[in-house]
CSV table of C-alpha atoms in Angstrom, one decimal:
chain,number,residue,atom,x,y,z
A,1,UNK,CA,0.0,-0.3,-0.1
A,2,UNK,CA,1.2,3.6,-0.9
A,3,UNK,CA,1.8,6.6,1.1
A,4,UNK,CA,-1.0,8.3,3.0
A,5,UNK,CA,-2.6,5.2,3.8
A,6,UNK,CA,-5.9,6.1,6.6
A,7,UNK,CA,-6.8,2.8,8.5
A,8,UNK,CA,-9.0,2.9,11.4
A,9,UNK,CA,-10.9,0.2,13.5
A,10,UNK,CA,-13.4,0.6,16.4
A,11,UNK,CA,-15.9,-1.1,18.1
A,12,UNK,CA,-17.4,-2.4,21.5
A,13,UNK,CA,-14.6,-0.2,23.6
A,14,UNK,CA,-16.0,2.8,22.8
A,15,UNK,CA,-12.7,3.9,20.6
A,16,UNK,CA,-11.5,4.7,17.2
A,17,UNK,CA,-7.8,3.5,16.7
A,18,UNK,CA,-6.0,4.5,13.9
A,19,UNK,CA,-3.1,2.4,12.5
A,20,UNK,CA,0.2,2.7,10.5
A,21,UNK,CA,-0.7,-0.1,8.1
A,22,UNK,CA,2.6,-1.8,7.6
A,23,UNK,CA,4.0,-1.6,11.3
A,24,UNK,CA,1.1,-2.5,12.8
A,25,UNK,CA,1.5,0.4,15.5
A,26,UNK,CA,-1.3,2.4,17.0
A,27,UNK,CA,-0.7,6.2,16.6
A,28,UNK,CA,-3.9,7.8,17.5
A,29,UNK,CA,-7.0,6.8,19.7
A,30,UNK,CA,-10.5,8.4,19.9
A,31,UNK,CA,-12.7,8.0,22.7
A,32,UNK,CA,-16.1,7.6,21.8
A,33,UNK,CA,-18.0,8.0,24.9
A,34,UNK,CA,-21.8,8.0,23.9
A,35,UNK,CA,-21.9,4.4,22.7
A,36,UNK,CA,-20.3,1.4,20.7
A,37,UNK,CA,-19.0,2.1,17.3
A,38,UNK,CA,-20.7,0.6,14.5
A,39,UNK,CA,-19.3,1.2,11.3
A,40,UNK,CA,-16.5,3.8,10.0
A,41,UNK,CA,-16.0,5.3,6.8
A,42,UNK,CA,-13.5,7.7,5.6
A,43,UNK,CA,-14.2,10.4,3.1
A,44,UNK,CA,-12.7,10.1,-0.5
A,45,UNK,CA,-10.6,13.0,0.2
A,46,UNK,CA,-9.1,11.5,3.3
A,47,UNK,CA,-10.3,14.6,5.2
A,48,UNK,CA,-12.7,13.1,7.6
A,49,UNK,CA,-13.6,10.1,9.5
A,50,UNK,CA,-17.5,9.0,10.0
A,51,UNK,CA,-18.0,7.2,13.4
A,52,UNK,CA,-21.7,5.6,13.4
A,53,UNK,CA,-22.9,5.0,16.7
A,54,UNK,CA,-26.3,4.9,19.0
A,55,UNK,CA,-27.9,6.9,17.6
A,56,UNK,CA,-25.6,9.5,16.5
A,57,UNK,CA,-22.9,9.9,13.9
A,58,UNK,CA,-20.0,11.8,14.6
A,59,UNK,CA,-17.2,13.1,12.1
A,60,UNK,CA,-13.9,13.4,13.1
A,61,UNK,CA,-10.4,15.2,11.5
A,62,UNK,CA,-8.3,12.5,10.0
A,63,UNK,CA,-5.2,14.6,9.9
A,64,UNK,CA,-5.1,16.2,13.2
A,65,UNK,CA,-5.0,15.5,17.0
A,66,UNK,CA,-8.2,17.3,17.7
A,67,UNK,CA,-10.0,14.5,19.9
A,68,UNK,CA,-13.3,16.3,19.5
A,69,UNK,CA,-15.8,15.4,16.7
A,70,UNK,CA,-16.0,18.6,14.3
A,71,UNK,CA,-19.6,17.5,13.3
A,72,UNK,CA,-22.5,15.5,15.0
A,73,UNK,CA,-25.4,14.1,13.1
A,74,UNK,CA,-28.1,13.6,15.0
A,75,UNK,CA,-31.7,12.5,14.1
A,76,UNK,CA,-31.7,8.7,14.3
A,77,UNK,CA,-33.5,7.2,17.2
A,78,UNK,CA,-31.6,3.7,17.0
A,79,UNK,CA,-28.1,2.0,16.2
A,80,UNK,CA,-26.9,3.6,13.2
A,81,UNK,CA,-25.7,0.6,11.2
A,82,UNK,CA,-24.7,2.0,7.7
A,83,UNK,CA,-22.6,5.0,7.0
A,84,UNK,CA,-21.3,6.4,3.4
A,85,UNK,CA,-20.0,9.2,1.6
A,86,UNK,CA,-20.9,10.3,-2.1
A,87,UNK,CA,-17.9,10.8,-4.2
A,88,UNK,CA,-17.2,14.4,-3.6
A,89,UNK,CA,-17.5,13.9,0.3
A,90,UNK,CA,-20.6,16.8,0.2
A,91,UNK,CA,-23.0,14.7,1.6
A,92,UNK,CA,-23.4,11.5,3.5
A,93,UNK,CA,-26.1,8.9,3.8
A,94,UNK,CA,-26.9,6.4,6.7
A,95,UNK,CA,-29.1,3.6,7.9
A,96,UNK,CA,-30.5,2.6,11.3
A,97,UNK,CA,-32.3,0.3,13.1
A,98,UNK,CA,-35.0,2.7,13.5
A,99,UNK,CA,-36.1,1.8,9.9
A,100,UNK,CA,-35.0,4.9,8.3
A,101,UNK,CA,-32.4,5.8,5.8
A,102,UNK,CA,-30.9,9.4,5.9
A,103,UNK,CA,-29.1,11.9,3.9
A,104,UNK,CA,-27.1,14.7,5.5
A,105,UNK,CA,-25.4,17.4,4.1
A,106,UNK,CA,-22.0,18.0,5.5
A,107,UNK,CA,-21.9,21.7,5.1
A,108,UNK,CA,-25.5,21.8,7.0
A,109,UNK,CA,-27.2,20.9,10.0
A,110,UNK,CA,-29.7,18.7,9.9
A,111,UNK,CA,-31.0,15.7,8.1
A,112,UNK,CA,-31.8,16.8,4.4
A,113,UNK,CA,-33.9,13.4,3.4
A,114,UNK,CA,-35.5,10.6,5.1
A,115,UNK,CA,-36.6,7.0,3.6
A,116,UNK,CA,-38.6,4.7,5.5
A,117,UNK,CA,-37.6,1.2,5.2
A,118,UNK,CA,-40.4,0.1,7.9
A,119,UNK,CA,-37.7,-2.5,9.6
A,120,UNK,CA,-34.5,-2.2,11.0
A,121,UNK,CA,-31.7,-1.4,8.2
A,122,UNK,CA,-28.6,-3.1,8.2
A,123,UNK,CA,-26.8,-1.6,5.0
A,124,UNK,CA,-26.6,0.8,2.8
A,125,UNK,CA,-24.9,1.5,-0.4
A,126,UNK,CA,-24.7,4.0,-3.0
A,127,UNK,CA,-24.4,2.9,-6.6
A,128,UNK,CA,-21.6,4.2,-8.5
A,129,UNK,CA,-24.0,6.7,-10.5
A,130,UNK,CA,-24.4,8.4,-7.3
A,131,UNK,CA,-28.2,8.5,-8.2
A,132,UNK,CA,-29.6,5.6,-6.2
A,133,UNK,CA,-29.1,4.2,-3.0
A,134,UNK,CA,-29.7,0.7,-1.8
A,135,UNK,CA,-30.8,-0.3,1.7
A,136,UNK,CA,-31.3,-3.7,3.0
A,137,UNK,CA,-33.1,-4.8,6.4
A,138,UNK,CA,-34.0,-7.1,9.2
A,139,UNK,CA,-37.4,-8.5,7.2
A,140,UNK,CA,-35.3,-9.3,4.2
A,141,UNK,CA,-36.1,-6.3,1.9
A,142,UNK,CA,-34.2,-4.4,-0.5
A,143,UNK,CA,-35.1,-1.0,-1.7
A,144,UNK,CA,-33.7,0.8,-4.2
A,145,UNK,CA,-34.0,4.7,-3.4
A,146,UNK,CA,-33.8,6.6,-6.4
A,147,UNK,CA,-32.3,10.1,-5.4
A,148,UNK,CA,-33.7,12.0,-8.3
A,149,UNK,CA,-37.1,11.1,-8.3
A,150,UNK,CA,-36.8,10.9,-4.7
A,151,UNK,CA,-38.9,7.7,-4.2
A,152,UNK,CA,-38.4,4.1,-3.8
A,153,UNK,CA,-38.0,2.8,-7.4
A,154,UNK,CA,-37.7,-1.0,-6.9
A,155,UNK,CA,-38.1,-3.7,-4.1
A,156,UNK,CA,-36.1,-6.8,-4.0
A,157,UNK,CA,-37.0,-9.5,-1.5
A,158,UNK,CA,-34.7,-12.5,-2.3
A,159,UNK,CA,-35.7,-14.5,0.9
A,160,UNK,CA,-39.0,-13.6,2.5
A,161,UNK,CA,-38.1,-12.8,6.4
A,162,UNK,CA,-34.5,-13.8,6.4
A,163,UNK,CA,-32.6,-10.6,7.4
A,164,UNK,CA,-30.3,-9.2,4.8
A,165,UNK,CA,-27.2,-8.3,6.7
A,166,UNK,CA,-25.0,-6.7,3.8
A,167,UNK,CA,-24.8,-5.2,0.3
A,168,UNK,CA,-22.3,-4.7,-2.3
A,169,UNK,CA,-22.1,-2.7,-5.7
A,170,UNK,CA,-19.1,-3.3,-8.1
A,171,UNK,CA,-17.3,-0.4,-9.0
A,172,UNK,CA,-18.3,-0.4,-12.4
A,173,UNK,CA,-22.1,-0.4,-11.1
A,174,UNK,CA,-22.7,-3.6,-13.3
A,175,UNK,CA,-23.4,-6.1,-10.5
A,176,UNK,CA,-24.9,-6.0,-6.7
A,177,UNK,CA,-24.7,-8.6,-4.1
A,178,UNK,CA,-26.7,-9.3,-1.1
A,179,UNK,CA,-25.8,-11.4,2.0
A,180,UNK,CA,-28.0,-12.8,4.6
A,181,UNK,CA,-28.5,-14.4,7.8
A,182,UNK,CA,-28.5,-18.1,6.0
A,183,UNK,CA,-25.2,-17.7,4.8
A,184,UNK,CA,-26.4,-17.4,1.2
A,185,UNK,CA,-25.3,-14.3,-1.1
A,186,UNK,CA,-27.9,-13.1,-4.1
A,187,UNK,CA,-26.3,-11.6,-7.0
A,188,UNK,CA,-28.0,-9.3,-9.6
A,189,UNK,CA,-26.9,-7.6,-13.0
A,190,UNK,CA,-27.8,-4.1,-13.1
A,191,UNK,CA,-29.3,-3.2,-16.4
A,192,UNK,CA,-30.6,0.3,-17.2
A,193,UNK,CA,-33.9,0.8,-19.1
A,194,UNK,CA,-34.7,3.3,-21.5
A,195,UNK,CA,-36.0,5.9,-18.9
A,196,UNK,CA,-32.8,5.6,-16.8
A,197,UNK,CA,-34.4,3.1,-14.1
A,198,UNK,CA,-32.4,0.5,-13.1
A,199,UNK,CA,-33.5,-3.3,-13.8
A,200,UNK,CA,-32.3,-5.9,-11.5
A,201,UNK,CA,-31.4,-9.4,-13.3
A,202,UNK,CA,-31.0,-12.2,-11.0
A,203,UNK,CA,-27.5,-13.5,-12.0
A,204,UNK,CA,-26.4,-16.0,-9.6
A,205,UNK,CA,-27.1,-17.7,-5.7
A,206,UNK,CA,-24.1,-18.8,-3.8
A,207,UNK,CA,-24.4,-20.6,-0.8
A,208,UNK,CA,-21.0,-18.9,0.9
A,209,UNK,CA,-21.5,-20.0,4.6
A,210,UNK,CA,-23.2,-22.2,6.8
A,211,UNK,CA,-24.1,-19.2,9.3
A,212,UNK,CA,-24.6,-15.5,9.0
A,213,UNK,CA,-22.6,-13.7,6.9
A,214,UNK,CA,-22.2,-10.3,8.2
A,215,UNK,CA,-20.0,-8.7,5.5
A,216,UNK,CA,-20.0,-8.8,1.7
A,217,UNK,CA,-17.8,-7.1,-0.4
A,218,UNK,CA,-16.8,-6.8,-4.2
A,219,UNK,CA,-12.9,-6.0,-4.7
A,220,UNK,CA,-12.4,-2.7,-6.4
A,221,UNK,CA,-11.1,-4.4,-9.4
A,222,UNK,CA,-14.4,-6.7,-9.8
A,223,UNK,CA,-12.4,-9.9,-9.7
A,224,UNK,CA,-13.2,-11.3,-6.2
A,225,UNK,CA,-16.3,-11.2,-3.8
A,226,UNK,CA,-15.5,-11.6,-0.2
A,227,UNK,CA,-17.6,-12.7,2.7
A,228,UNK,CA,-17.1,-12.5,6.3
A,229,UNK,CA,-19.0,-14.8,8.9
A,230,UNK,CA,-20.1,-15.6,12.3
A,231,UNK,CA,-18.4,-18.9,11.8
A,232,UNK,CA,-14.8,-16.9,12.1
A,233,UNK,CA,-13.9,-17.2,8.4
A,234,UNK,CA,-13.5,-15.0,5.7
A,235,UNK,CA,-13.7,-16.4,2.4
A,236,UNK,CA,-12.6,-15.1,-0.9
A,237,UNK,CA,-14.8,-16.1,-4.3
A,238,UNK,CA,-13.6,-15.5,-7.7
A,239,UNK,CA,-16.4,-13.6,-9.3
A,240,UNK,CA,-15.9,-15.4,-12.6
A,241,UNK,CA,-18.1,-18.4,-11.8
A,242,UNK,CA,-18.2,-17.9,-8.1
A,243,UNK,CA,-15.9,-20.7,-7.2
A,244,UNK,CA,-14.0,-20.5,-3.8
A,245,UNK,CA,-10.7,-19.0,-4.3
A,246,UNK,CA,-9.2,-19.3,-0.7
A,247,UNK,CA,-10.6,-19.4,3.0
A,248,UNK,CA,-8.7,-17.1,5.3
A,249,UNK,CA,-8.0,-18.5,8.4
A,250,UNK,CA,-7.1,-16.7,12.0
A,251,UNK,CA,-9.6,-15.1,13.8
A,252,UNK,CA,-10.9,-16.7,16.7
A,253,UNK,CA,-14.5,-15.3,16.5
A,254,UNK,CA,-17.2,-13.3,14.3
A,255,UNK,CA,-15.7,-11.6,11.6
A,256,UNK,CA,-17.9,-8.5,11.2
A,257,UNK,CA,-16.1,-6.1,8.8
A,258,UNK,CA,-13.5,-6.1,5.6
A,259,UNK,CA,-12.1,-3.7,3.4
A,260,UNK,CA,-9.8,-4.1,0.4
A,261,UNK,CA,-6.9,-1.7,-0.3
A,262,UNK,CA,-7.6,0.3,-3.6
A,263,UNK,CA,-5.5,-2.0,-5.6
A,264,UNK,CA,-7.3,-5.3,-4.2
A,265,UNK,CA,-3.9,-6.6,-3.2
A,266,UNK,CA,-4.7,-6.4,0.4
A,267,UNK,CA,-7.7,-6.9,2.8
A,268,UNK,CA,-8.7,-5.6,6.3
A,269,UNK,CA,-10.9,-7.7,8.5
A,270,UNK,CA,-12.4,-6.8,12.1
A,271,UNK,CA,-13.6,-9.4,14.7
A,272,UNK,CA,-15.2,-10.3,17.7
A,273,UNK,CA,-11.4,-11.5,18.7
A,274,UNK,CA,-11.0,-7.9,19.5
A,275,UNK,CA,-8.2,-7.7,16.7
A,276,UNK,CA,-8.1,-6.4,13.1
A,277,UNK,CA,-6.0,-8.5,10.6
A,278,UNK,CA,-4.2,-7.2,7.3
A,279,UNK,CA,-4.0,-9.8,4.7
A,280,UNK,CA,-2.4,-10.3,1.2
A,281,UNK,CA,-5.2,-11.6,-1.2
A,282,UNK,CA,-2.9,-13.3,-3.7
A,283,UNK,CA,-1.5,-15.6,-1.0
A,284,UNK,CA,-4.2,-15.7,1.7
A,285,UNK,CA,-1.3,-15.1,4.4
A,286,UNK,CA,-1.4,-12.4,7.4
A,287,UNK,CA,0.6,-9.7,6.6
A,288,UNK,CA,-0.3,-7.9,10.3
A,289,UNK,CA,-2.4,-8.0,13.0
A,290,UNK,CA,-3.7,-5.0,15.1
A,291,UNK,CA,-4.0,-5.6,18.8
A,292,UNK,CA,-5.0,-2.9,21.3
A,293,UNK,CA,-8.9,-3.2,21.4
A,294,UNK,CA,-10.1,-4.4,24.4
A,295,UNK,CA,-13.7,-5.7,23.3
A,296,UNK,CA,-15.0,-6.6,20.1
A,297,UNK,CA,-13.7,-4.7,16.9
A,298,UNK,CA,-16.9,-4.7,14.7
A,299,UNK,CA,-15.9,-2.2,12.1
A,300,UNK,CA,-12.7,-1.1,9.8
A,301,UNK,CA,-12.1,1.6,7.3
A,302,UNK,CA,-9.3,2.1,4.8
A,303,UNK,CA,-8.4,4.8,2.3
A,304,UNK,CA,-5.0,4.3,0.3
A,305,UNK,CA,-6.4,5.6,-3.0
A,306,UNK,CA,-4.1,8.7,-4.4
A,307,UNK,CA,-5.3,12.0,-4.2
A,308,UNK,CA,-4.7,14.2,-7.1
A,309,UNK,CA,-1.8,16.6,-6.4
A,310,UNK,CA,-1.1,15.1,-3.1
A,311,UNK,CA,0.2,11.5,-3.3
A,312,UNK,CA,1.6,11.3,-6.8
A,313,UNK,CA,5.2,12.3,-5.9
A,314,UNK,CA,5.8,9.6,-2.8
A,315,UNK,CA,5.0,6.0,-2.5
């Protein structure tokens, strides 16, 4: 991984930890006094880190020692389970166990939009077109929110009553994967209709684990699908045929979250065993173990992409 790598983990010990990715040294710890931290996301420009708790979202500066959040997004009434940014870091989206998906302007106070899912929201992703949000809920519903029409444009129910835990969209916007509590992944091919509505064509069904899948993620290059599970394993699937490439073993408890490096050569995972791990994708080897959390580490965030004009000269 190149220069200016931002790697952070958080969880049930009420801290957010920043790590030197290669050495494994924790160089900064933020106290998150209000609650556990459920999700982390770094802005595309690496300026801020969003930490989603219960029921707030706090925005911290990445490149300072300021221990206080610079912004707080208040409006959810339950655990915030999903958070993410649009590509220019101007607004963020969130999902919560309160059954809503919310949009927030980074420059203005208060929630700008709200969509009602009618069940606890477990995962929210923004499609690469920046015009549609997908949300998945505890009742097994996946909803597509058209941000231009400001309405739900489509509903998918892969298994009635089986909670969908995680959603992932490929970087080119051609595929979406949903993972559920039965260990199954559903894959759809996305096709644009004449009126710019997105059609979801069922493409594949994969029985990935025999227990909960907690996170599914398509690699940035589109070659792999990774699934993390309550069975303490991480599985790497080849997107061409959905064959099992390898199983990553090392965590002792549930593996809650994962994130790829921008070149898809490395994977970071976070687990209830209170560690995060850095894996080399090509070999499946553990490169580094990040230890320091006192309780479950349930989320991780990584941004090692080059920023125009900033990261080009050093590596």
